[in-house]
Coordinates of C-alpha atoms and ligand atoms in Angstrom, one line a residue:
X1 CA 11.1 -10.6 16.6
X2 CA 10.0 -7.1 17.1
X3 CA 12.6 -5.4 19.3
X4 CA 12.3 -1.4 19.0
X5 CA 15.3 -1.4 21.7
X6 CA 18.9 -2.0 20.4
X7 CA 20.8 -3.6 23.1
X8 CA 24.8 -3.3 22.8
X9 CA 26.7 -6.1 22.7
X10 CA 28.7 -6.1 25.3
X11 CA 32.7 -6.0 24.7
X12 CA 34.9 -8.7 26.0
X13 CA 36.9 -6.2 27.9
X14 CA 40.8 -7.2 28.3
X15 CA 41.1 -10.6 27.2
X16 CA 44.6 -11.6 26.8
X17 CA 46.2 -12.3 23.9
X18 CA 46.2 -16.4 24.6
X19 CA 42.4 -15.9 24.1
X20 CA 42.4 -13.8 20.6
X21 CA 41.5 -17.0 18.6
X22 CA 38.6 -18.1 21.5
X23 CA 37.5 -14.5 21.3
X24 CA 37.2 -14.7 17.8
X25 CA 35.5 -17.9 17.1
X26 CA 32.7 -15.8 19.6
X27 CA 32.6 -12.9 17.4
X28 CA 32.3 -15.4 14.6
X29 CA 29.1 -16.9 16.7
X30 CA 27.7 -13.9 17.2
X31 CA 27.8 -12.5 13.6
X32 CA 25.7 -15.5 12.5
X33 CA 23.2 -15.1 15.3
X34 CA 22.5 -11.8 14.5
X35 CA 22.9 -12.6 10.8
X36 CA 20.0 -15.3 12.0
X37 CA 17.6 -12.6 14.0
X38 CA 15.3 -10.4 11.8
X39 CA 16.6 -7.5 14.2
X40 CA 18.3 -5.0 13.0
X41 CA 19.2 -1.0 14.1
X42 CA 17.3 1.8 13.9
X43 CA 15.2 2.8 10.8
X44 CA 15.7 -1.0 10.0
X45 CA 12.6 -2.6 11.1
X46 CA 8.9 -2.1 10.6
X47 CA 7.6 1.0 9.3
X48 CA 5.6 4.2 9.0
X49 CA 3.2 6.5 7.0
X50 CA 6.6 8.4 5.1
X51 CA 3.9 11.3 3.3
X52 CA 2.3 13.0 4.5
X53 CA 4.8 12.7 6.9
X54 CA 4.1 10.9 10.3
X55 CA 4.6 13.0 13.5
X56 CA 7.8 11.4 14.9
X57 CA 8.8 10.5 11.1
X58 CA 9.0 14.0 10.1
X59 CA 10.9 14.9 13.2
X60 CA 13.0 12.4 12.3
X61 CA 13.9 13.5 8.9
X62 CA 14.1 16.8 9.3
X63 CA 16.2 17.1 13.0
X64 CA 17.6 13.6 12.8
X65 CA 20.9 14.3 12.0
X66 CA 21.0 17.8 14.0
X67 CA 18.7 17.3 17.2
X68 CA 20.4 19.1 19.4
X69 CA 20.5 22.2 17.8
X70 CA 18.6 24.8 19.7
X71 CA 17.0 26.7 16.7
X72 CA 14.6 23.8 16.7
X73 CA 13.0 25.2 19.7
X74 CA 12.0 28.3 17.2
X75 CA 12.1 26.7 13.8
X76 CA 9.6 23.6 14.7
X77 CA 8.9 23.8 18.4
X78 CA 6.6 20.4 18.6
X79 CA 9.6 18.5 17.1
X80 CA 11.5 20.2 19.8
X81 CA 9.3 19.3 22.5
X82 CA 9.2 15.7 21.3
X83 CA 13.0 15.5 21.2
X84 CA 12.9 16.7 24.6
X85 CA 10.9 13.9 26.1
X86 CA 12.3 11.4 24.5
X87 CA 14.6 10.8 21.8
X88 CA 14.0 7.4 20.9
X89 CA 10.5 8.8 19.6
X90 CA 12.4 9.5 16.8
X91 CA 14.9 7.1 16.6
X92 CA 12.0 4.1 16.8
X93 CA 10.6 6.4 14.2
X94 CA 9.0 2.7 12.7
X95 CA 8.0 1.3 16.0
X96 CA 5.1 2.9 17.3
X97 CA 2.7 0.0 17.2
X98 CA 0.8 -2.5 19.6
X99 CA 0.8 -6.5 19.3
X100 CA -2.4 -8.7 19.9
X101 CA -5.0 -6.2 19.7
X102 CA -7.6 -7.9 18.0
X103 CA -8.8 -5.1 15.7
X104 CA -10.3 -3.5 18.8
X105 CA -8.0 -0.6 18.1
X106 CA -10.7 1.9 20.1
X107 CA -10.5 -0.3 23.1
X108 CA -6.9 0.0 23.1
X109 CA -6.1 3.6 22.4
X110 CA -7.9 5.7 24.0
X111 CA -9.2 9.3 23.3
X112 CA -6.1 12.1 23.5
X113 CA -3.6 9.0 23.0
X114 CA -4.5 8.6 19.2
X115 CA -1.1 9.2 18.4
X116 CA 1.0 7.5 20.7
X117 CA -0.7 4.3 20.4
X118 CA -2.3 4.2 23.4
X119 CA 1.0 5.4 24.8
X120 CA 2.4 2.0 23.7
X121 CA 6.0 0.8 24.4
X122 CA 5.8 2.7 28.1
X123 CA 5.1 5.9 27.2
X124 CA 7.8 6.6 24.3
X125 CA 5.8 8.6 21.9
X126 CA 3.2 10.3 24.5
X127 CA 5.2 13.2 23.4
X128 CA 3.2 13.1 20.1
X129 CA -0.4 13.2 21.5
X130 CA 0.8 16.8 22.1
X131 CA -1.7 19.6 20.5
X132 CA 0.8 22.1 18.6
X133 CA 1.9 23.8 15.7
X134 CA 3.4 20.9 13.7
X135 CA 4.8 20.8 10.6
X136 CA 2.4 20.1 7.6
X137 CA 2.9 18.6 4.2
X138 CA 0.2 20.6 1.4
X139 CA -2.2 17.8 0.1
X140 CA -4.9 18.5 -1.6
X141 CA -8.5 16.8 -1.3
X142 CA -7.6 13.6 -3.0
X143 CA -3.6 12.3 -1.8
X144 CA -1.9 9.0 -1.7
X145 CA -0.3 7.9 1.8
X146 CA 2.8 5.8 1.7
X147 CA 3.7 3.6 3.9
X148 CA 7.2 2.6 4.2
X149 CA 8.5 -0.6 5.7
X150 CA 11.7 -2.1 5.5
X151 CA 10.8 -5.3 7.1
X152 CA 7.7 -6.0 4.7
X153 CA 4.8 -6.7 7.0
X154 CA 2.2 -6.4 3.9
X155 CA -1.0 -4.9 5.5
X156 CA -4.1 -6.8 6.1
X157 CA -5.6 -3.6 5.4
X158 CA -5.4 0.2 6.3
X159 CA -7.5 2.4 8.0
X160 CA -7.5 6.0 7.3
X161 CA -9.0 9.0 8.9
X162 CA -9.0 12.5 8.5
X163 CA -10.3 15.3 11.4
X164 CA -13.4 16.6 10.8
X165 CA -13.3 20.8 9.8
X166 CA -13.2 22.7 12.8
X167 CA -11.2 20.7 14.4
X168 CA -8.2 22.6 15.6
X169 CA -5.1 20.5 16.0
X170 CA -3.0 23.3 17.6
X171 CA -4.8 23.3 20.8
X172 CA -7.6 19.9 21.0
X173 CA -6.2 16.8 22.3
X174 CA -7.3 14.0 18.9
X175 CA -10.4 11.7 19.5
X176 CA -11.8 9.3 17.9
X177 CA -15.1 11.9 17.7
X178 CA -12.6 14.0 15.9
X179 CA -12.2 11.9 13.2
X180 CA -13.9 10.7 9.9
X181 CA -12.7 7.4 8.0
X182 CA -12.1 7.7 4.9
X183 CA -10.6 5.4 3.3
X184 CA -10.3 1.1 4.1
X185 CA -8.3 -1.1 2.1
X186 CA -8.1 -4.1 1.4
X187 CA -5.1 -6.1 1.9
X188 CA -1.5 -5.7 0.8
X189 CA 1.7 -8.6 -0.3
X190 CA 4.4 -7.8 1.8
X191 CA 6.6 -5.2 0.3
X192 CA 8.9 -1.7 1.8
X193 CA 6.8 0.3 -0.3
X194 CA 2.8 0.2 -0.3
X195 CA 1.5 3.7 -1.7
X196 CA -3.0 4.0 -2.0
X197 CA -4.8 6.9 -2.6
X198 CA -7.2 8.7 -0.2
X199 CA -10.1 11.4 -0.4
X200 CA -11.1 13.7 2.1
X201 CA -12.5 16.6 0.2
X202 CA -14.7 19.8 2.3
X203 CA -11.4 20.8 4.6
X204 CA -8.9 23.7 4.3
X205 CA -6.1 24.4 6.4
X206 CA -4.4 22.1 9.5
X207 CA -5.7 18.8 9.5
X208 CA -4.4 15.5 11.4
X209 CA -4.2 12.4 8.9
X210 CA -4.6 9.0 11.5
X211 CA -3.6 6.1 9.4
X212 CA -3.8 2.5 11.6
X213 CA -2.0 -0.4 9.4
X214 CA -2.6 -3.9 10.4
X215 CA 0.2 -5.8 9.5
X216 CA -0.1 -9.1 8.3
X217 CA 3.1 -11.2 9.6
X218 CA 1.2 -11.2 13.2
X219 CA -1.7 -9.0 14.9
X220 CA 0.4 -6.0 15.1
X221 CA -1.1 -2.5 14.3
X222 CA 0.5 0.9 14.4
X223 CA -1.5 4.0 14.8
X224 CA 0.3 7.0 12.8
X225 CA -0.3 10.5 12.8
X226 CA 0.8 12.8 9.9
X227 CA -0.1 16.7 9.7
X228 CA -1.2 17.9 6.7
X229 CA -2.4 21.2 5.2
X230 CA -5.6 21.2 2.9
X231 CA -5.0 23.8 -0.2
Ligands
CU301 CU1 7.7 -5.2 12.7

């Protein structure tokens, strides 16, 4: 039910004209399978924190459409390196989550892998646990987070925390020391959208926002990092 990967279909390759109307009835078969399956492409399952902006998310949005284009390296250099190790980072921009972890969340995600889930689905996002430059949205000392999910999980709540001041996300690997909560929720119907408001006040500049949803159609949480600047 929860495939990040999108297998092709394989193509019937020649099949002769005498088997058009067999070949058919199997396309016909397969339409209603998939139209059966809650799978669907990229950006078409599950979900993420949309603002501020998760790691992969933003890199996403903003290089999505052009990551290949070498001005990234200058213009946003941890999207860049993230592209670099592995693009499906960013086109599983929604999957970045682990099944069956009993709300143990520090058991399974260990320190300096806060924001690749442990490392989850083999490594995919380790490219986000990366201390860098990224790209900040402003916020100010009370901001909402949305969470945007196309597959409507609903949350059985949300956990969000923000790094203690002094903590320099440019060059300190995240831990869980690193890291105050702020703000637990209670639970949320399923819906794409789900926007709640946080507060961190004391903090100015770089800060790392770790948001961990549990969603409520099984025990599936995702651990999401979004950069944000305090002014
Ligand atoms: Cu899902």
């Amino acid at each position: 039910m929860h495939k990040t990967d999108h297998p092709r279909t394989p193509r019937s390759g020649r099949t002769p004209r005498s088997g058009r109307t067999v070949r058919r009835g199997l396309a016909l078969l397969a339409v209603a399978a998939l139209g059966a399956l809650p799978w669907a492409g990229p950006a078409a399952a599950h979900g993420s924190i949309v603002d501020p902006a998760s790691r992969n998310y933003g890199c996403w949005l903003r290089w999505g459409s052009d990551h290949l284009n070498p001005d990234m390296a200058q213009e946003d250099p941890m999207c860049w390196q993230a592209w670099q190790d592995n693009p499906n980072a960013m086109w599983n921009w929604n999957g970045l989550y682990r099944d069956n972890v009993g709300g143990n969340h520090q058991a399974a995600v260990p320190d300096g892998q806060l924001c690749s889930g442990g490392r989850t689905e083999g490594g995919r996002y380790r490219s986000l646990d990366t201390p860098g430059e990224w790209q900040t949205t402003d916020v100010g000392a009370n901001f909402s987070v949305h969470l945007y999910d196309q597959a409507s999980h609903g949350a059985d709540y949300f956990r969000v925390y923000v790094t203690e001041q002094g903590y320099d996300p440019a060059t300190e690997p995240l831990t869980w020391g690193d890291l105050e909560l702020v703000e637990e929720t209670g639970s949320y119907a399923p819906a794409q959208d789900i926007t709640f408001d946080v507060s961190a006040p004391g903090r100015s500049g770089h800060h790392v926002v770790f948001t961990i949803w549990q969603a409520s159609h099984m025990d599936q949480a995702y651990y999401l990092c979004s950069d944000v600047n305090f002014v």
